[in-house]
PDB file of C-alpha atoms in Angstrom:
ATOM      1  CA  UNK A 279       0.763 -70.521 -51.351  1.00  0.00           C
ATOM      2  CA  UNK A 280       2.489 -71.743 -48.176  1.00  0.00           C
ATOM      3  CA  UNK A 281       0.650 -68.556 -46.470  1.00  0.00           C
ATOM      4  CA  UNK A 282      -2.650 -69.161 -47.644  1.00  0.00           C
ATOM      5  CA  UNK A 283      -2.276 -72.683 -46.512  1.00  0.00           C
ATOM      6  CA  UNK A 284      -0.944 -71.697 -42.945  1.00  0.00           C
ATOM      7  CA  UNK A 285      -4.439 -69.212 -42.799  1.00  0.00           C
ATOM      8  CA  UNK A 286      -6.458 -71.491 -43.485  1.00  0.00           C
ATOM      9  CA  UNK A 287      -5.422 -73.727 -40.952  1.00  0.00           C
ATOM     10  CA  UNK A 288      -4.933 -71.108 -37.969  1.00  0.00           C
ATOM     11  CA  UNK A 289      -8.897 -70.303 -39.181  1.00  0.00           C
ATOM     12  CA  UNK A 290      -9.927 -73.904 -38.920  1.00  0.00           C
ATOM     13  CA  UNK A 291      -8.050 -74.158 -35.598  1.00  0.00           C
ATOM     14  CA  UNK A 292      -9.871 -71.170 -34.042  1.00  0.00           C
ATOM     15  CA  UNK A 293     -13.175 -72.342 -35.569  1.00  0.00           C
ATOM     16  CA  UNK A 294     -12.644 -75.887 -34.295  1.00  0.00           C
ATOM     17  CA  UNK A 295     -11.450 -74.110 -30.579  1.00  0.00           C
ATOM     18  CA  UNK A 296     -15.098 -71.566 -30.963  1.00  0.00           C
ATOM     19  CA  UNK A 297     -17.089 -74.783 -31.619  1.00  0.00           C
ATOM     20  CA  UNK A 298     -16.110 -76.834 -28.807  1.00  0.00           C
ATOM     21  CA  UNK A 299     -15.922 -74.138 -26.611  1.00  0.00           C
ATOM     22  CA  UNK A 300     -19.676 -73.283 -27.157  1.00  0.00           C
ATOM     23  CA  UNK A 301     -21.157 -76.885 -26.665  1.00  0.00           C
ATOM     24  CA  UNK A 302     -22.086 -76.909 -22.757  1.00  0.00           C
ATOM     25  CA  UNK A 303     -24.113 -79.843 -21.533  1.00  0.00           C
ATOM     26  CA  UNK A 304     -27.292 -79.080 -19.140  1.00  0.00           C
ATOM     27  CA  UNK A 305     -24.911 -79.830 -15.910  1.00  0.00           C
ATOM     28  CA  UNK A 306     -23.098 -77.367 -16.531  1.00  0.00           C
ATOM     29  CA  UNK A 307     -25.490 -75.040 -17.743  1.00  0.00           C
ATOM     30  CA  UNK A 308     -27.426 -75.835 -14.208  1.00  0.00           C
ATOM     31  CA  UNK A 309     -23.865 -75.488 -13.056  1.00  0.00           C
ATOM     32  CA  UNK A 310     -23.217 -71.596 -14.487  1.00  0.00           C
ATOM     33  CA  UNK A 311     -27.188 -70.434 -13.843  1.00  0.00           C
ATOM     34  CA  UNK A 312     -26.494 -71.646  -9.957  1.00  0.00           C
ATOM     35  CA  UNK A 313     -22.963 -70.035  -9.400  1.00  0.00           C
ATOM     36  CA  UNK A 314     -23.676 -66.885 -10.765  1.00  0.00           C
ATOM     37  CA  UNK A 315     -27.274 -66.546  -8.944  1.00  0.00           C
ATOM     38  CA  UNK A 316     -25.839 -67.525  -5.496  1.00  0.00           C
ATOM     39  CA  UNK A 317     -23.118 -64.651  -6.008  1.00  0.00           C
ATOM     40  CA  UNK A 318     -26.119 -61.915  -6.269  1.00  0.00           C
ATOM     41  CA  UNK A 319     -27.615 -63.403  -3.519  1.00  0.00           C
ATOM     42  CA  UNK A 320     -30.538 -65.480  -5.069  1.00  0.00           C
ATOM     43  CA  UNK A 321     -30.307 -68.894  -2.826  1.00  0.00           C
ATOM     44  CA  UNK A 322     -30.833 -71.383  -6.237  1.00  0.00           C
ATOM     45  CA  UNK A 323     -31.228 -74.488  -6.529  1.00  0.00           C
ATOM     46  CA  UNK A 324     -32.097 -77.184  -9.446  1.00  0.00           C
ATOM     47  CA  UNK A 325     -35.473 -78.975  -9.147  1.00  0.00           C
ATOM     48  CA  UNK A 326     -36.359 -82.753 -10.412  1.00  0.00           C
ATOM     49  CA  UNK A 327     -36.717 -81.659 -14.111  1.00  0.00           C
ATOM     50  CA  UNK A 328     -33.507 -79.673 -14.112  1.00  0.00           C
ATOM     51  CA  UNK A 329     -34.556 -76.271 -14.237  1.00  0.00           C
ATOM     52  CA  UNK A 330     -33.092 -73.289 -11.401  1.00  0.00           C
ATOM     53  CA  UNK A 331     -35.455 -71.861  -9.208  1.00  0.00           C
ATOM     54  CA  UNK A 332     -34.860 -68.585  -7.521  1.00  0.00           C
ATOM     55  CA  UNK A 333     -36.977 -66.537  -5.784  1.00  0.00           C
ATOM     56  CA  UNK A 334     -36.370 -62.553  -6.388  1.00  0.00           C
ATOM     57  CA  UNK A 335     -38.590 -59.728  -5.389  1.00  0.00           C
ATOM     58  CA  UNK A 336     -40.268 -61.807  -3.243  1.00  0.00           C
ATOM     59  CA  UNK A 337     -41.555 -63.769  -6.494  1.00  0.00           C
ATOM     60  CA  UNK A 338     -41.005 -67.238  -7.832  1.00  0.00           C
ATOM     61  CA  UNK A 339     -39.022 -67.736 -10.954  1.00  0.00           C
ATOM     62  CA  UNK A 340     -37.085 -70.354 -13.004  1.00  0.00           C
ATOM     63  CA  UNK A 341     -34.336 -70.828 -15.778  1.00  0.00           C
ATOM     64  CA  UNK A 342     -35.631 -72.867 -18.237  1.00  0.00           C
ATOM     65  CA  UNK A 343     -32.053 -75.198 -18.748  1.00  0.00           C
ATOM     66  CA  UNK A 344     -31.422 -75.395 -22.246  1.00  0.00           C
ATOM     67  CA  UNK A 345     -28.777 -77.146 -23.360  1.00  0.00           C
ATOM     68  CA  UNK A 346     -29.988 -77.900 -27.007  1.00  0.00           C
ATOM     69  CA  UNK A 347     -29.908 -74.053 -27.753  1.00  0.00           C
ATOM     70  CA  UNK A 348     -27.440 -72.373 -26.195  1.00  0.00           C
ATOM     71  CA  UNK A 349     -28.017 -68.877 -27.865  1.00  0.00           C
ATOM     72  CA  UNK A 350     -31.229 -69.067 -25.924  1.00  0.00           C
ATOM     73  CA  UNK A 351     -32.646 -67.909 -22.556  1.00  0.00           C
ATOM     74  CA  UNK A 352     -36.069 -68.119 -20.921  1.00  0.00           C
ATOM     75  CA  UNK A 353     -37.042 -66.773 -17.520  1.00  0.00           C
ATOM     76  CA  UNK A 354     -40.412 -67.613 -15.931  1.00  0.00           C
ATOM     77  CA  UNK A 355     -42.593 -66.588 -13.484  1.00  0.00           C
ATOM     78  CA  UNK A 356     -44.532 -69.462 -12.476  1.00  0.00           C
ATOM     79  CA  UNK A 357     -48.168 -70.011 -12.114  1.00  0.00           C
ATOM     80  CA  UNK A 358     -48.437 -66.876  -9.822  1.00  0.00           C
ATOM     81  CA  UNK A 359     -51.674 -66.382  -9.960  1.00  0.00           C
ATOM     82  CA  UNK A 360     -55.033 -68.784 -10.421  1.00  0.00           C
ATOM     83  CA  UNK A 361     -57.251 -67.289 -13.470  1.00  0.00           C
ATOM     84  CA  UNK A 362     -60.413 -67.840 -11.807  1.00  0.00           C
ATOM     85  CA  UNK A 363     -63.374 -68.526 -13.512  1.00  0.00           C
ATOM     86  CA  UNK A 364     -63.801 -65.241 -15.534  1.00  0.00           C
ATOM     87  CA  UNK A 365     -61.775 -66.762 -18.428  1.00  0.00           C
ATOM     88  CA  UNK A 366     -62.408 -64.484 -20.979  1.00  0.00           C
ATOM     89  CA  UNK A 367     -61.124 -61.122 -18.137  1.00  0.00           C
ATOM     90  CA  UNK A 368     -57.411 -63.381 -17.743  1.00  0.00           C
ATOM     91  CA  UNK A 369     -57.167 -63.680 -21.569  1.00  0.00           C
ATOM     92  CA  UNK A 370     -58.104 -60.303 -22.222  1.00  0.00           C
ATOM     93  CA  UNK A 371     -55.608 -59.240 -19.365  1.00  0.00           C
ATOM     94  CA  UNK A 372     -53.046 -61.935 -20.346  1.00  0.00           C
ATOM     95  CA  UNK A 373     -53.335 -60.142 -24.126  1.00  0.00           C
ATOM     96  CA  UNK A 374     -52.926 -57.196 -22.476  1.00  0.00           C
ATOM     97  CA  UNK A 375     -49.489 -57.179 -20.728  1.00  0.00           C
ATOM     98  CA  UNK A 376     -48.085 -59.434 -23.304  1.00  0.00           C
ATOM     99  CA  UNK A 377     -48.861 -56.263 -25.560  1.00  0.00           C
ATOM    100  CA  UNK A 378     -47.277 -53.460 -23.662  1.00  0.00           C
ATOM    101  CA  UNK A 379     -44.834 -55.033 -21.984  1.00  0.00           C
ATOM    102  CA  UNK A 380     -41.657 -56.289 -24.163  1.00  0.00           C
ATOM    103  CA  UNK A 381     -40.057 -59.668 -24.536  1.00  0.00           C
ATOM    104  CA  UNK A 382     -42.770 -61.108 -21.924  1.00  0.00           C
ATOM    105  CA  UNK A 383     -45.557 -63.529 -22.753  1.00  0.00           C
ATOM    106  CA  UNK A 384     -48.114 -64.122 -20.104  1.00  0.00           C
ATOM    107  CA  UNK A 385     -50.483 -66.803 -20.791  1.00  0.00           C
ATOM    108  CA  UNK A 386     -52.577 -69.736 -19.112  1.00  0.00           C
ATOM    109  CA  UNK A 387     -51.319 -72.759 -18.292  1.00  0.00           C
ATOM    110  CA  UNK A 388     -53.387 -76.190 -18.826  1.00  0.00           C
ATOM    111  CA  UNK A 389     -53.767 -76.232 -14.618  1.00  0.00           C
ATOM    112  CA  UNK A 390     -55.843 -72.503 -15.243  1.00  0.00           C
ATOM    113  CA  UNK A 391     -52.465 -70.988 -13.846  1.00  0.00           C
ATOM    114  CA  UNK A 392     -51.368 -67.399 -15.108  1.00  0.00           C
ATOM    115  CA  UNK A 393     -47.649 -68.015 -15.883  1.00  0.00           C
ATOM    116  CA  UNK A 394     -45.065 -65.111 -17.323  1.00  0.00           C
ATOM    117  CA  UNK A 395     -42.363 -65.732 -19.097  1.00  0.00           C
ATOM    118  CA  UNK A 396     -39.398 -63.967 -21.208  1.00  0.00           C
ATOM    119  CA  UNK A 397     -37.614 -65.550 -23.826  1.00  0.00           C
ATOM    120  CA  UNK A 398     -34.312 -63.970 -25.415  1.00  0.00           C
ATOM    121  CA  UNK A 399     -31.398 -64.505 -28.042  1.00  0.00           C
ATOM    122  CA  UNK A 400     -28.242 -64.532 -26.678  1.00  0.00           C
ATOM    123  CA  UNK A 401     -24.399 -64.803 -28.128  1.00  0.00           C
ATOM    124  CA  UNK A 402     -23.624 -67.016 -25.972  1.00  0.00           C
ATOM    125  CA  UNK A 403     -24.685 -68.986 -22.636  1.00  0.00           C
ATOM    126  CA  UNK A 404     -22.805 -66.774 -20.247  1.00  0.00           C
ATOM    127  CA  UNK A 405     -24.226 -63.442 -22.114  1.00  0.00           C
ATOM    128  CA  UNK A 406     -27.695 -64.386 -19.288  1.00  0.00           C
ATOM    129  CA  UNK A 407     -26.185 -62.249 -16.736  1.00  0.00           C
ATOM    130  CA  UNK A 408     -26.427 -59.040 -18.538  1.00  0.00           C
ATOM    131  CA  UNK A 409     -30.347 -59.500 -19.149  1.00  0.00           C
ATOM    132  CA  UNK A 410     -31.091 -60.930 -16.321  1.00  0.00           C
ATOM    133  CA  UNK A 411     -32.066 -58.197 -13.806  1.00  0.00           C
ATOM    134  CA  UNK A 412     -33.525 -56.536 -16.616  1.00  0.00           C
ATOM    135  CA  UNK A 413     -35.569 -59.073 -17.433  1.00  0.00           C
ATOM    136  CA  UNK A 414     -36.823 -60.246 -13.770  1.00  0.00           C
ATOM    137  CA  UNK A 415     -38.276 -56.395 -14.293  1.00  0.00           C
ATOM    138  CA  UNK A 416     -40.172 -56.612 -17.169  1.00  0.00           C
ATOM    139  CA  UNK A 417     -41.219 -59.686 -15.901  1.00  0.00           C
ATOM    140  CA  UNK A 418     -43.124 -58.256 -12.598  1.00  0.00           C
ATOM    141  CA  UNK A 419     -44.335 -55.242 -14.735  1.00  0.00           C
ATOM    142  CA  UNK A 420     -46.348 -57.379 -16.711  1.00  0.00           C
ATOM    143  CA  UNK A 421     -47.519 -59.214 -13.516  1.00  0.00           C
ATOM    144  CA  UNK A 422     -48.772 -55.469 -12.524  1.00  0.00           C
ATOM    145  CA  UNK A 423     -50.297 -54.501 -15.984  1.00  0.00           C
ATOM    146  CA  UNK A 424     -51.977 -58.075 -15.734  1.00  0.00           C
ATOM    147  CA  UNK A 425     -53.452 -57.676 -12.264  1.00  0.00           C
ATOM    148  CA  UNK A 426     -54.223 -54.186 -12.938  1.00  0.00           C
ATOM    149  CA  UNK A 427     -56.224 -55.488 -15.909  1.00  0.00           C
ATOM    150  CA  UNK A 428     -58.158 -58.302 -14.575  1.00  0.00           C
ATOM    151  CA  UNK A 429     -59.201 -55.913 -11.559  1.00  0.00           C
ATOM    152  CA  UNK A 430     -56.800 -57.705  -8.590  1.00  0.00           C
TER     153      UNK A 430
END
């Protein structure tokens, strides 16, 4: 009895330690996001709502900082390109390399913006740095399938 008493505890310890360990508030988040892009060389830096803008490939992009959902992680392309007035062409084309290109949404933003994003599970907060890269690709490839689409 004494042993199954002294398991359960050491389990409720470690639980307890797992919890804690995996609440992170948005400062730090912003914190983590900014450390780890200035080591590869991105230049961050956290804008008036929070998010971390980087620029890679020559392109815009931001961390969306999530701090209520830690086992989440959205990159985004911002508003790279003005959908013009042939609305029906940038949905069709929007449709189009959210189709054939995976994880990415690229849709319209209420200011007639084209916008890209990718939106992943993760483990855990830190787990970003192995999709990152990966994602920043997939990203630009469905920037090319949608300008390839809508003829620019």
């Amino acid at each position: 009895m004494k042993r199954k008493t002294m398991c359960f505890c050491i389990v409720l310890m470690l639980t307890g330690i797992t919890c804690l360990s995996a609440q992170m508030s948005k400062k730090q988040l912003q914190d983590m996001y900014v450390a780890y892009l200035t080591s590869e060389g991105y230049n961050p830096s956290v804008d008036k709502d929070g998010d971390v803008n980087f620029t890679a490939e020559g392109h815009k992009f931001y961390i969306n900082v999530m701090a209520d959902d830690l086992q989440s992680f959205q990159l985004v392309l911002t508003n790279f390109l003005d959908a013009g007035s042939d609305r029906v062409r940038a949905f069709e084309a929007a449709s189009y390399a959210t189709r054939t290109t995976r994880v990415v949404r690229v849709y319209m933003t209420s200011s007639n913006k084209i916008a890209i994003d990718a939106y992943i599970f993760i483990g855990k907060p830190e787990d970003f740095k192995l999709h990152l890269k990966r994602l920043i690709s997939v990203i630009l490839t469905a920037r090319t399938d949608y300008l390839d689409r809508v003829g620019k």
